[in-house]
Amino acid sequence: MLLGALVSAGVPLEVVAGAVDAVAPEHVALTPETVSRNGFAATRLHVDVADSSTHRTWRDVAALLAAAGLPDAVRLRAHATFERLAVAEAAVHGTSPEDVHFHEVGALDAIADVVGVCAGLAHLGLDALVVSPVAVGSGRVHGAHGEMPVPPPAVAELLRGVPSHAGPGERELCTPTGAALLTAHATSYGVQPAMTVRVVGVGAGGRDPATHANVLRLFVGEAASETPNGTDGPLLLETNVDDLDPRLWPNVLAALLTAGASDAWLVPILMKKGRPAHTLHALVSAVHADAVRTEIFRQTSTIGLREIAIGKTALDRDMRTVQVDGHEVHVKLALHNGVVVNAQPEYDDVVRAATSTGRPVKEVLADAVAASRPLVTRTAPDL
Ligand SMILES: O=C([S-])c1cc(C(=O)S)c[n+]([C@@H]2O[C@H](COP(=O)(O)O)[C@@H](O)[C@H]2O)c1
Ligand code: NI
């Protein structure tokens, strides 16, 4: 269903087929078909392999991925997907991920599903993937482990911490491969965020129950731009951390700014049990919130975040230059209702000028401030 949705959303079939053939030890035929699901058109991608019964271990699959001529973006996504599957299978079967023996999941058609979807996602070049609550179905399913409840154990494990619900109907609607793909690549979960949808891909699998259109929809578009207030407005992300090597903090702040935070800073605090710690703060616009959240969880030891919707007042800015000892110093102007209320020399330019003239930085700064003063049109007593 994911493959069908990606192709329906415009991912060229050759992109998907090329990646699958790079990994699969034998040819896999991928054939798109427009099908009807309870009266709605959808794209089904038939995956045909000569042998769909071979079992592989996680090691076998990892070796196939490592040896394949795949772009790194696709290989990393596929590796992460199978690794999630291996960890989940190991948890439910009481073994280690390295020793996991995939049954249905390790067969060639499942490898084609994973690699093809990863190639499609990489092709779309997504900044974010929001997954809505997963319909898992209900009832019972038969497989290599005999009869299992729906969701089967690996799906239940993979969807821990993820919004999901039973139904519709008594059938298995989300397989381990599907759950691994959704959870390995989701950047967040929930309803459709504010966005401008450009394309709607509609994917189908083999089943066409009479109860509903059994399709998976993929909405591709741009995140809505920031609004001054409300849920799509700026957020303050905060977390208290007492167990991170303090030498890492400068890199954490740099990583958050690179991920799109408009500011990131630390405040020393004293936590429970008298522990010295820090509060990490990051100011983000709605469009960068997911990337910054992800970076906080990647770079620090925190396991949760506070998120506060905030309002912001930002003055208009402009840039001018002044000369100090023959050196150019940029000056940032702040305007309130068109009036220049502040003129601040750029400190890095001041240091550069001081270094090249050999004068103390404090003197060059004083000269730069004096040279900038005429740029302030009026001091506003009512501010
Ligand atoms: O292959 C294995 S080990 C396997 C484990 C489980 C568990 O929940 S544990 C379930 N299944 C069933 O296999 C089929 C096919 O799944 P795909 O992910 O390959 O599409 C499905 O019915 C699962 O319930 C297999
Ligand atoms: Ni299993």
Short mmCIF file of N, CA and C and ligand atoms in Angstrom, two decimals, residues 89 92-93 103 145 154, ligand 2:
data_model
loop_
_atom_site.label_atom_id
_atom_site.label_comp_id
_atom_site.label_asym_id
_atom_site.label_seq_id
_atom_site.Cartn_x
_atom_site.Cartn_y
_atom_site.Cartn_z
N GLU A 89 11.28 -8.00 16.58
CA GLU A 89 11.15 -9.47 16.52
C GLU A 89 11.93 -10.11 17.68
N VAL A 92 9.93 -9.78 20.93
CA VAL A 92 8.75 -10.64 21.11
C VAL A 92 9.09 -12.13 21.11
N HIS A 93 10.23 -12.50 20.46
CA HIS A 93 10.61 -13.92 20.45
C HIS A 93 11.63 -14.25 21.53
N HIS A 103 10.85 -14.67 9.13
CA HIS A 103 10.18 -15.68 8.31
C HIS A 103 9.58 -14.97 7.11
N HIS A 145 4.17 -18.52 12.69
CA HIS A 145 4.10 -18.77 14.14
C HIS A 145 2.75 -19.35 14.54
N ALA A 154 4.74 -8.66 16.73
CA ALA A 154 5.77 -7.73 16.22
C ALA A 154 5.15 -6.36 15.92
NI NI B 2 7.97 -13.00 14.40
#
